[in-house]
Coordinates of N, CA and C in Angstrom, one line a residue:
Chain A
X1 N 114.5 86.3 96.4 CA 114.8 87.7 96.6 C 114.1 88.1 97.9
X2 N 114.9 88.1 99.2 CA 114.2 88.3 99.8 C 114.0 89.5 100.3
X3 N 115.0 90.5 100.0 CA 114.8 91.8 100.2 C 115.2 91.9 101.9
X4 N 114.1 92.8 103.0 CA 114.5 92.8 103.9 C 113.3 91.9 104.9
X5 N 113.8 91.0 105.9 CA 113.0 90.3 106.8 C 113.5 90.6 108.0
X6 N 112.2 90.6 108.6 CA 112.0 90.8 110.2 C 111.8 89.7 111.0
X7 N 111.9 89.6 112.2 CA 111.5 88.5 112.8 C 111.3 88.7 114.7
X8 N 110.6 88.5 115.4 CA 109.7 87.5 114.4 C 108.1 88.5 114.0
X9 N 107.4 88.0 113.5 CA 106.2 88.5 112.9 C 105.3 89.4 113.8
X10 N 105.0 88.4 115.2 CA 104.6 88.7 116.0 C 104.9 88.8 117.9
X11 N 105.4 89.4 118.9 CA 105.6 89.4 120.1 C 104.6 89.9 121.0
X12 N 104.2 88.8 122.2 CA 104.0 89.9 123.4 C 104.8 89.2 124.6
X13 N 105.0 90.4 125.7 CA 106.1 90.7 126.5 C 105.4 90.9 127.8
X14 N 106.0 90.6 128.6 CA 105.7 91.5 129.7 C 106.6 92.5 130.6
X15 N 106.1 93.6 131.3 CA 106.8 94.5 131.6 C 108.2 94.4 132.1
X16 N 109.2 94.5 131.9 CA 110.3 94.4 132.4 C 111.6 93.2 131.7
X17 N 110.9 92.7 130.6 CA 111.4 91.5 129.9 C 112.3 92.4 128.5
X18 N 112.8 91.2 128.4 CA 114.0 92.3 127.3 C 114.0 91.1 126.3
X19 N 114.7 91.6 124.9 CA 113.9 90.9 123.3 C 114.9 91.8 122.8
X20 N 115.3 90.9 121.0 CA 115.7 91.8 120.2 C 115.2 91.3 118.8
X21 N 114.8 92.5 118.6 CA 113.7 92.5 117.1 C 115.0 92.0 115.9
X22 N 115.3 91.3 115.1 CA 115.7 91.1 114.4 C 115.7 91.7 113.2
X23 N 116.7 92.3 112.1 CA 116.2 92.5 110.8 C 117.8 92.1 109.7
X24 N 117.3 91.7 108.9 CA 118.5 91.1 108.1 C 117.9 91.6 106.6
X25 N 119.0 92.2 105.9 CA 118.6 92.3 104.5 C 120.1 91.7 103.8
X26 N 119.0 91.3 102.0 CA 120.5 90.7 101.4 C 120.1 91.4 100.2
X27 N 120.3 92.8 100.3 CA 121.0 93.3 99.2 C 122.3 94.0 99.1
X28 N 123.0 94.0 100.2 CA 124.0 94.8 100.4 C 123.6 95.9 100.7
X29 N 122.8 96.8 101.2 CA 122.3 98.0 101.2 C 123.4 98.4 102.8
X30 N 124.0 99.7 102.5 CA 124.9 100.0 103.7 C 123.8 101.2 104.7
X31 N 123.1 101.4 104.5 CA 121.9 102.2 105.5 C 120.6 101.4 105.8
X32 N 120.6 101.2 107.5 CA 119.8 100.6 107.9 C 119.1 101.5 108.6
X33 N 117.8 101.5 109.1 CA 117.0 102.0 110.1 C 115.8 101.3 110.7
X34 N 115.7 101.5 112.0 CA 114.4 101.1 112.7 C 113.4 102.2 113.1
X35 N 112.1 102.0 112.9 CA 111.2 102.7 112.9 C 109.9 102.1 113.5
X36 N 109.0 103.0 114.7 CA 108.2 102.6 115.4 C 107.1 103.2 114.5
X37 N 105.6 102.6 114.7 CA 104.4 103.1 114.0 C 103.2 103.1 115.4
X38 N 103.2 104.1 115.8 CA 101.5 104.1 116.7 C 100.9 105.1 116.3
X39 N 99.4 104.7 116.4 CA 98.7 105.4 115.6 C 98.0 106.7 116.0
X40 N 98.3 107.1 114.2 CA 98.3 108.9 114.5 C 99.5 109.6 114.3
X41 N 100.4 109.0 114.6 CA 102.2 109.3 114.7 C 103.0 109.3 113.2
X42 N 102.2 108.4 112.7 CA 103.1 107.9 111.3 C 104.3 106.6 112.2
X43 N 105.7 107.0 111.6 CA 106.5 106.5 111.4 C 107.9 107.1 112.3
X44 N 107.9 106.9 112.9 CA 109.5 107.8 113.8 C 110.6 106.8 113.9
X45 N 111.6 107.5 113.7 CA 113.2 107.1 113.5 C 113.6 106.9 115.2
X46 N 114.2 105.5 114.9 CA 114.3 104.9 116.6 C 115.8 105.2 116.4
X47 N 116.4 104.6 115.6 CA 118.1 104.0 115.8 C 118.0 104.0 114.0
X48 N 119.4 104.6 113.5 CA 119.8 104.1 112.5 C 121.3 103.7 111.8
X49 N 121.9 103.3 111.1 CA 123.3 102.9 110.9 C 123.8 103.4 109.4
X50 N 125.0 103.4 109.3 CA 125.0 104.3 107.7 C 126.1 103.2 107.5
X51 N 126.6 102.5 108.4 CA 126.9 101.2 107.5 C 127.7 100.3 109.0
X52 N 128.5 99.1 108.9 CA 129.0 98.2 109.9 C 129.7 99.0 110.8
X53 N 129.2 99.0 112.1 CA 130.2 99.7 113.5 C 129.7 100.7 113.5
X54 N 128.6 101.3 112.8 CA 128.4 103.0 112.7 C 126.9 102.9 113.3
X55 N 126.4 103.6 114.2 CA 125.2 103.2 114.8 C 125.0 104.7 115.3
X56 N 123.4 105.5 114.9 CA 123.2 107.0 115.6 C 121.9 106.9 115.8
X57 N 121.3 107.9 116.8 CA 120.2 108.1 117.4 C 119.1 108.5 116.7
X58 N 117.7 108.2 116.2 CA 116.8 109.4 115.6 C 116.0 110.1 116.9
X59 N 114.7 110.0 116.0 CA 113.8 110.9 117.2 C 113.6 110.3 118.6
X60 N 113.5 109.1 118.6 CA 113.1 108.3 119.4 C 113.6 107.3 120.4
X61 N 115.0 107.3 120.8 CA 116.0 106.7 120.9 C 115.8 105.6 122.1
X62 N 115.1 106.2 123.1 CA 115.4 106.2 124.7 C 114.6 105.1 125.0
X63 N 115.2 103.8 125.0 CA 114.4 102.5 125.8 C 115.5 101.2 124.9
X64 N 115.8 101.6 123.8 CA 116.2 100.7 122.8 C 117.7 101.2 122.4
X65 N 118.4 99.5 121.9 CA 119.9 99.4 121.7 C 119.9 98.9 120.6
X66 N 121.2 99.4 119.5 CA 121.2 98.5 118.5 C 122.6 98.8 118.5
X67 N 123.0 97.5 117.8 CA 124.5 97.5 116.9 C 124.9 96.9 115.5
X68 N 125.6 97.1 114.6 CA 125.8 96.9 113.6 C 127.3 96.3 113.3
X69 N 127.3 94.7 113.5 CA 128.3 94.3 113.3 C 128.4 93.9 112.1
X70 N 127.3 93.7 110.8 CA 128.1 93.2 109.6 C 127.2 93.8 109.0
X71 N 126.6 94.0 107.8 CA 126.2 94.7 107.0 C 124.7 94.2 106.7
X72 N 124.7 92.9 106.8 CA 123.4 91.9 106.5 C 122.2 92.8 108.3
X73 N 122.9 92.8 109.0 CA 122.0 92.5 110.0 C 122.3 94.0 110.9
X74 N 120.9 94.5 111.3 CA 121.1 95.1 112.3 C 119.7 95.3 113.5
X75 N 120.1 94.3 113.9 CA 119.1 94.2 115.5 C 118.5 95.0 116.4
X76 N 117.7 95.0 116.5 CA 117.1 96.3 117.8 C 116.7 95.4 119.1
X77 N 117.4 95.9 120.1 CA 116.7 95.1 121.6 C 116.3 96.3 122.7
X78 N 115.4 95.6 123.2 CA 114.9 96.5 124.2 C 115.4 95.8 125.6
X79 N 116.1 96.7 126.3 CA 116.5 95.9 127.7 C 115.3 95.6 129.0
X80 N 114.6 96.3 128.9 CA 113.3 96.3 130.1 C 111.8 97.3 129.4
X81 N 111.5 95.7 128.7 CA 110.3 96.6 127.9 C 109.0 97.1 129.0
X82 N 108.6 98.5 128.1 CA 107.7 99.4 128.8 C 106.5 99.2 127.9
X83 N 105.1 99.3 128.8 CA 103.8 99.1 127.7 C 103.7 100.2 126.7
X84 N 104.5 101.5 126.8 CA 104.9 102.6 126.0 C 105.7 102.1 124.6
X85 N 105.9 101.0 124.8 CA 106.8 100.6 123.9 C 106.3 99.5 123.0
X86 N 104.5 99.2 122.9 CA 103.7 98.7 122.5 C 103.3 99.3 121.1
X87 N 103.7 98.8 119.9 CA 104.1 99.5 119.0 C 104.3 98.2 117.8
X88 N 104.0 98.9 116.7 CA 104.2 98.1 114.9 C 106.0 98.4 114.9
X89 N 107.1 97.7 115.0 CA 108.5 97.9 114.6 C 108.8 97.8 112.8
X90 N 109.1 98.8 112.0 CA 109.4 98.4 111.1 C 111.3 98.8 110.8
X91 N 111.7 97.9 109.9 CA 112.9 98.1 109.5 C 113.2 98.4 108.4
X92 N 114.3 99.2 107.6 CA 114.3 99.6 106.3 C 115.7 99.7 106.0
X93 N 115.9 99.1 104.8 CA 117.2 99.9 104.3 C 117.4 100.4 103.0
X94 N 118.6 100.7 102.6 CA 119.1 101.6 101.2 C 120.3 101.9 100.9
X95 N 120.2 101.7 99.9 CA 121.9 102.1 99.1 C 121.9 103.5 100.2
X96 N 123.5 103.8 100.0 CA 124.2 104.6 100.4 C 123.9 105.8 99.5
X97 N 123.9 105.7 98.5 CA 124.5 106.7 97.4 C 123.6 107.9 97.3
X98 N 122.9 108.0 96.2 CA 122.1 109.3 96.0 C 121.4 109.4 97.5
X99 N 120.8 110.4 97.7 CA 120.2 110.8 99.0 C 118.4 110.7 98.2
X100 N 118.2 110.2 97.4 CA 116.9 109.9 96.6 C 116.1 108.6 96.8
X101 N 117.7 108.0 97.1 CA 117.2 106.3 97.0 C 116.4 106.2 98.3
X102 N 115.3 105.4 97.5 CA 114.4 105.2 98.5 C 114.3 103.6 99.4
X103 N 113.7 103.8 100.9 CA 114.4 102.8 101.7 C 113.2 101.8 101.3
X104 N 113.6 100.6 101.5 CA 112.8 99.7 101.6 C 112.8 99.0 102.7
X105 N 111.8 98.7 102.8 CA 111.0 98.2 104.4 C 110.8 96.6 104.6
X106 N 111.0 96.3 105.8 CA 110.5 94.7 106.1 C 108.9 94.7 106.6
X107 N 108.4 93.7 106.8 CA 106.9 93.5 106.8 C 106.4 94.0 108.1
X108 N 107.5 94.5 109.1 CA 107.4 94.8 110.3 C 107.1 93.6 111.4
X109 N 107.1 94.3 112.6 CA 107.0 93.0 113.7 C 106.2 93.8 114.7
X110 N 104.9 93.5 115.2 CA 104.0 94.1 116.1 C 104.3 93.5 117.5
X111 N 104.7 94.2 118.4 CA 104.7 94.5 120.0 C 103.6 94.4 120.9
X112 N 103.3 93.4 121.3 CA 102.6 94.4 122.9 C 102.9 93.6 123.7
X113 N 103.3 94.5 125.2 CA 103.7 95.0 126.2 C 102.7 95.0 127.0
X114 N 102.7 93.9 128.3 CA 102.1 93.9 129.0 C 102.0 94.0 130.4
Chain B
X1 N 113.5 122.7 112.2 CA 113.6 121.1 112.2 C 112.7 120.8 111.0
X2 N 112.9 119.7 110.3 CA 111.7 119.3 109.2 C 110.6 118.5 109.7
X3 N 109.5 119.3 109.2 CA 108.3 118.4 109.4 C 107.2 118.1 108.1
X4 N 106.5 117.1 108.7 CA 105.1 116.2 107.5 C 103.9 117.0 107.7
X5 N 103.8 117.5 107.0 CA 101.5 117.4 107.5 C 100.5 117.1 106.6
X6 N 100.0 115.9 107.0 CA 99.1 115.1 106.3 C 98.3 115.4 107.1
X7 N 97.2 116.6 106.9 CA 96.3 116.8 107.4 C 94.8 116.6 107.6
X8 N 94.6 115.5 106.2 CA 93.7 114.6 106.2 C 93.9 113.3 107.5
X9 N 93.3 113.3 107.8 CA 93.2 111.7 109.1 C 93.2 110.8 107.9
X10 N 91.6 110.6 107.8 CA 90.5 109.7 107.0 C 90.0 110.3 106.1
X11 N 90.4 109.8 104.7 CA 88.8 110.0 103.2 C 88.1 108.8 102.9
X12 N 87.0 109.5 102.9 CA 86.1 108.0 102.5 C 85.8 108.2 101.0
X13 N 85.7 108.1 99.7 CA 85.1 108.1 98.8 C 84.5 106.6 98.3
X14 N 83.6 106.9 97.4 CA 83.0 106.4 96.4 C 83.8 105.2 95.1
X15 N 83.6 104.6 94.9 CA 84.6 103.8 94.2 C 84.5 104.5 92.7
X16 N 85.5 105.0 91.7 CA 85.3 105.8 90.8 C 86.1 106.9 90.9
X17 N 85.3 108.1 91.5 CA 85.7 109.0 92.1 C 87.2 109.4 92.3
X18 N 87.7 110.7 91.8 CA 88.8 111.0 92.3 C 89.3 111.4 93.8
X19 N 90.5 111.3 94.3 CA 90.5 112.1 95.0 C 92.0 112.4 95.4
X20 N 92.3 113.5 96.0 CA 93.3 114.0 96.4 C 94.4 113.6 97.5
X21 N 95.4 113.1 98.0 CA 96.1 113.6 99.0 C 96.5 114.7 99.6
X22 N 96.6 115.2 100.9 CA 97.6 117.1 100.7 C 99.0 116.1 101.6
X23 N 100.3 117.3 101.2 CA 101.1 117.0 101.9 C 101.7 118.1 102.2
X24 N 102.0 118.5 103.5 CA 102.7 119.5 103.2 C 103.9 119.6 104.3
X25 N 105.1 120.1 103.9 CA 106.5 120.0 104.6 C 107.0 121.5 105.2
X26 N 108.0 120.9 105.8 CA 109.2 122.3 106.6 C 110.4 121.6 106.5
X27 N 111.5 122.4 105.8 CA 112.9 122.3 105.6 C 113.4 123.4 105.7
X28 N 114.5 123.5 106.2 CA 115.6 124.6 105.7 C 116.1 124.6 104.6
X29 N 116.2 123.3 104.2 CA 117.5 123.0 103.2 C 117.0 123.3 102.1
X30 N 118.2 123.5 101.2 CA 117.2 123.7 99.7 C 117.3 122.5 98.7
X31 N 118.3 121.6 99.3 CA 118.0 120.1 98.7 C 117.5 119.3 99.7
X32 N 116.4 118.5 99.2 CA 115.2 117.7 99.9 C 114.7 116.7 98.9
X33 N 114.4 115.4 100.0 CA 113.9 114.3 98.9 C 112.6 113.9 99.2
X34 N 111.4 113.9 98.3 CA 110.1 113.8 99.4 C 109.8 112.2 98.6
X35 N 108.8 111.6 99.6 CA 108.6 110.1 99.0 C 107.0 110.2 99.6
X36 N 106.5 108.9 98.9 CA 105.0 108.5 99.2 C 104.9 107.6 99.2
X37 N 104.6 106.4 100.1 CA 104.6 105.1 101.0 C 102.9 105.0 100.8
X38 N 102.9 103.5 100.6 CA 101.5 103.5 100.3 C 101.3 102.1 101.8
X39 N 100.7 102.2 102.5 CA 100.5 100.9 103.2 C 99.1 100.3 103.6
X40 N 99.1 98.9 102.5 CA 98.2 98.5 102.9 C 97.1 97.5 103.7
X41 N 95.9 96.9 103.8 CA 95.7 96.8 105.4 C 96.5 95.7 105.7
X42 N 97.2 94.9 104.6 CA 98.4 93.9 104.7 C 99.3 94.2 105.9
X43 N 99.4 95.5 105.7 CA 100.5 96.3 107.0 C 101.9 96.7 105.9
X44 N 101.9 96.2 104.9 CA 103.3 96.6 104.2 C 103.9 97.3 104.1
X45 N 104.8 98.2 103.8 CA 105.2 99.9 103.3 C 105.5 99.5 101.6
X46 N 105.1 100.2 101.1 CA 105.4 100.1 99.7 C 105.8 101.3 99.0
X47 N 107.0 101.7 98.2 CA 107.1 102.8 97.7 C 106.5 103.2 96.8
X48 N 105.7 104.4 96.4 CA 105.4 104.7 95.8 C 106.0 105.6 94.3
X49 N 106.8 106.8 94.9 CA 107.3 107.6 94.5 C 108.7 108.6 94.9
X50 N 109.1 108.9 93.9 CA 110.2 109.6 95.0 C 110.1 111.1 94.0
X51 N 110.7 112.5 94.7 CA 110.7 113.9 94.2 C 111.8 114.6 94.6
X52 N 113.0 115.1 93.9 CA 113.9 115.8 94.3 C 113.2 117.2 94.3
X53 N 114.4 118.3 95.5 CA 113.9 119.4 95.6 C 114.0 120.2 94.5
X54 N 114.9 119.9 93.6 CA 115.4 120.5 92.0 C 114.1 120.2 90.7
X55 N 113.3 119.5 91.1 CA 112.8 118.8 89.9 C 111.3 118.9 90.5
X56 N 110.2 120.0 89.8 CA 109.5 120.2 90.1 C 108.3 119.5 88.9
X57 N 109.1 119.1 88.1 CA 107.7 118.7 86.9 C 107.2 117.5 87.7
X58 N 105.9 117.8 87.4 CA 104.8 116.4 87.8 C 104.9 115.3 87.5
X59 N 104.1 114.2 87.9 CA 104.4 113.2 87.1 C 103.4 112.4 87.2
X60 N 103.1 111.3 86.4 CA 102.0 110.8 86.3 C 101.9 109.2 85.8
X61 N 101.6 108.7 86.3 CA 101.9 106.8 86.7 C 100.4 106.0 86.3
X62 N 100.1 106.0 85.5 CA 98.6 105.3 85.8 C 98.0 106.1 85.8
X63 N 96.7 105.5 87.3 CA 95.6 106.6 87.3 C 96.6 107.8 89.1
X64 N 97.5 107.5 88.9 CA 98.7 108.2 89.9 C 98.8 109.1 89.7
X65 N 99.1 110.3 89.8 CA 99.8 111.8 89.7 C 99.8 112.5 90.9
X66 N 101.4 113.0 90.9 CA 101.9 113.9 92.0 C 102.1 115.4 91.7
X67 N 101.9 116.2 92.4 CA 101.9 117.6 92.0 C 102.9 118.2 93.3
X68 N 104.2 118.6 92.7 CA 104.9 119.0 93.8 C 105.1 120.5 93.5
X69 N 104.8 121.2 94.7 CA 104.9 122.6 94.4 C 105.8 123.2 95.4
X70 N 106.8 124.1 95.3 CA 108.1 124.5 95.7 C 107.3 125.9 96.9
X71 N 106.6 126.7 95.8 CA 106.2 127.9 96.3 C 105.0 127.3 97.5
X72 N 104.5 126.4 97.6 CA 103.2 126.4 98.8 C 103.8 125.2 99.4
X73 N 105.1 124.3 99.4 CA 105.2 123.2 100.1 C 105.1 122.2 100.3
X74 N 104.3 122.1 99.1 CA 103.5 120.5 98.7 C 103.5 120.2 97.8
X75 N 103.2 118.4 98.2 CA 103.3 117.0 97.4 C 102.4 116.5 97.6
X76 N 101.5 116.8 97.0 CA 99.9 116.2 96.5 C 100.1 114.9 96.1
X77 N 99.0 114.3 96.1 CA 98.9 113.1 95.8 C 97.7 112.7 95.2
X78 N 97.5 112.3 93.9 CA 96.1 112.1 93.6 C 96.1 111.1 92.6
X79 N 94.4 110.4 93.0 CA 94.3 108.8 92.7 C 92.7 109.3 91.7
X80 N 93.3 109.0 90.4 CA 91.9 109.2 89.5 C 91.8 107.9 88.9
X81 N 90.0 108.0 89.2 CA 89.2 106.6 88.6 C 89.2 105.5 90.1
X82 N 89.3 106.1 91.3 CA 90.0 105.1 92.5 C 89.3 103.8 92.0
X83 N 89.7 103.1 93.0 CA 89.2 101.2 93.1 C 89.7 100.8 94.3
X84 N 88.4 100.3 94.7 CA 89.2 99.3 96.0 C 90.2 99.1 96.6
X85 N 91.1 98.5 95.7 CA 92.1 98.3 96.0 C 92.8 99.5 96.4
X86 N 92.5 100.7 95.8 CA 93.6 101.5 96.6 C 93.4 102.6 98.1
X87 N 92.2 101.4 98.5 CA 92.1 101.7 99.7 C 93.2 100.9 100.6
X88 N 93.8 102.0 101.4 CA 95.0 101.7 102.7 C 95.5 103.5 103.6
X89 N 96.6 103.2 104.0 CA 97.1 104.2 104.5 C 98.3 104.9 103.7
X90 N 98.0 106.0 103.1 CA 98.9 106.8 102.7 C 100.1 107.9 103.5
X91 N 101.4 107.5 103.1 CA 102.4 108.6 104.0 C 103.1 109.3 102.8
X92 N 103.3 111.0 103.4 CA 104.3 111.3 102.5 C 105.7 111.6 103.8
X93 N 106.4 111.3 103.2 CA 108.2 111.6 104.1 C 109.1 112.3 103.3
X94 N 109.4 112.9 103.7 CA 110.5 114.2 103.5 C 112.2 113.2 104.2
X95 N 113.0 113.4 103.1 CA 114.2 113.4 103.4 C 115.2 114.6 103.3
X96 N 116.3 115.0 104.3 CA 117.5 115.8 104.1 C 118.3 115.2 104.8
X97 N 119.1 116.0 104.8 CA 120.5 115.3 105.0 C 121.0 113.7 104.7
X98 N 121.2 113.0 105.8 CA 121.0 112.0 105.9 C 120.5 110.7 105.2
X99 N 120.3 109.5 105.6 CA 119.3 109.2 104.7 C 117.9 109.3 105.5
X100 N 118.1 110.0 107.1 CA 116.7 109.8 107.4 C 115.6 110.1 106.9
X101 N 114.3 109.6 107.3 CA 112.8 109.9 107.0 C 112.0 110.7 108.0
X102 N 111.9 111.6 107.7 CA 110.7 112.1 108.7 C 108.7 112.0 107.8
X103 N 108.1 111.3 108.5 CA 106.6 110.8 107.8 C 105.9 111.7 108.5
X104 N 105.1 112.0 107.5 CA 103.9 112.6 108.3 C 103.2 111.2 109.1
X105 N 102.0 111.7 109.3 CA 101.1 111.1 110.4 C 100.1 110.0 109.6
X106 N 99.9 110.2 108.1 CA 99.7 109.0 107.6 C 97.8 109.6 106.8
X107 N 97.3 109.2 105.9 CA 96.0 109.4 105.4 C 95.2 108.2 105.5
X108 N 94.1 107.9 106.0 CA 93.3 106.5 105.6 C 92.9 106.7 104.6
X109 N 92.5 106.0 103.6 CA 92.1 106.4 102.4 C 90.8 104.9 102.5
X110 N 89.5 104.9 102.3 CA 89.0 104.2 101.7 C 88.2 104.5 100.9
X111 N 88.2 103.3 100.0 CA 87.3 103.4 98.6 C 86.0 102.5 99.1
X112 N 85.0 103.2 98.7 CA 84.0 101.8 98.9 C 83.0 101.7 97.5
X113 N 82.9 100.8 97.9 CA 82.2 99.8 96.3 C 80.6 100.5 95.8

């Protein structure tokens, strides 16, 4: 049961280099999201999807691409990473349905940017 | 816009000892979903709980209990008898609309022996 995995565990980068954070879940869950963590901040909404081909903006949008071609997977890449962009990545998803259900999270993947 | 305030940084207590979370939110909406993420220094997110805006009775898990209050905006969080182990980083997040999350800023919580 593996619920949701990230990959890979750990990256570093140097300025201007481009990468895509991986995240795959297998429960069927049709809502995906990516979420950055630096500290003091909590948790902010980068990119999220409400199911395959459907991809929208959160708080945080501006450096990072994502798309949603099948349900299992939805990838985050950065085209010209910034040390700004040196950060814990986590991924999450959740049933569609009630607006209660609560997301569940991958183990995350830590960044830095150099 | 909706927002978190975890306005505790850091608690240090005592191992034993109770102690409190505060949480406190901003919505317009009058349906809202609030959650409490427990993460520990593993780095994990783990759910803790979830609170519809309709459904104000408390609830109580163990040595867990949440106190959600409508009229002051908060979802407390309180850990009686703590232990070690439930030292980590506490978040509370507010959902509307969508299925987004908005987190507060996070609590350290340590217990020490």
């Amino acid at each position: 049961n593996a619920g949701v995995t990230q990959t890979p565990k750990f990256q570093v980068l140097k300025t201007g280099q481009s990468m895509t954070l991986q995240c795959a879940q297998d429960m069927n869950h049709e809502y995906m999201s990516w979420y950055r963590q630096d500290p003091g901040m909590g948790l902010r909404l980068i990119h999220y999807s409400v199911g395959a081909g459907i991809t929208d903006q959160g708080e945080v949008p501006n450096g990072y691409n994502v798309s949603r071609s099948t349900t299992e997977d939805f990838p985050l890449r950065l085209l010209s990473a910034a040390p700004s962009q040196t950060s814990v990545y986590f991924c999450a998803s959740s049933r569609a349905g009630p607006r209660n259900q609560p997301q569940h999270f991958g183990d995350g993947t830590r960044l830095s940017i150099l | 816009a909706q927002k978190v305030t975890q306005a505790q940084t850091e608690i240090s207590v005592v191992e034993k000892e109770d102690v409190t979370l505060d949480c406190v939110y901003e919505t317009r909406d009058t349906t809202y979903y609030l959650f409490w993420y427990k993460q520990p220094p593993s780095g994990e997110l783990v759910f803790l709980i979830r609170r519809n805006s309709f459904d104000e009775q408390n609830e109580i898990s163990g040595r867990y209990s949440w106190n959600f209050q409508k009229s002051t905006s908060s979802f407390n969080f309180t850990i009686t008898a703590s232990q070690v182990v439930d030292s980590a980083v506490y978040f509370c997040a507010l959902r509307e609309g969508a299925q987004k999350l908005v987190f507060g800023q996070g609590t350290r919580l340590t217990i020490n022996p």
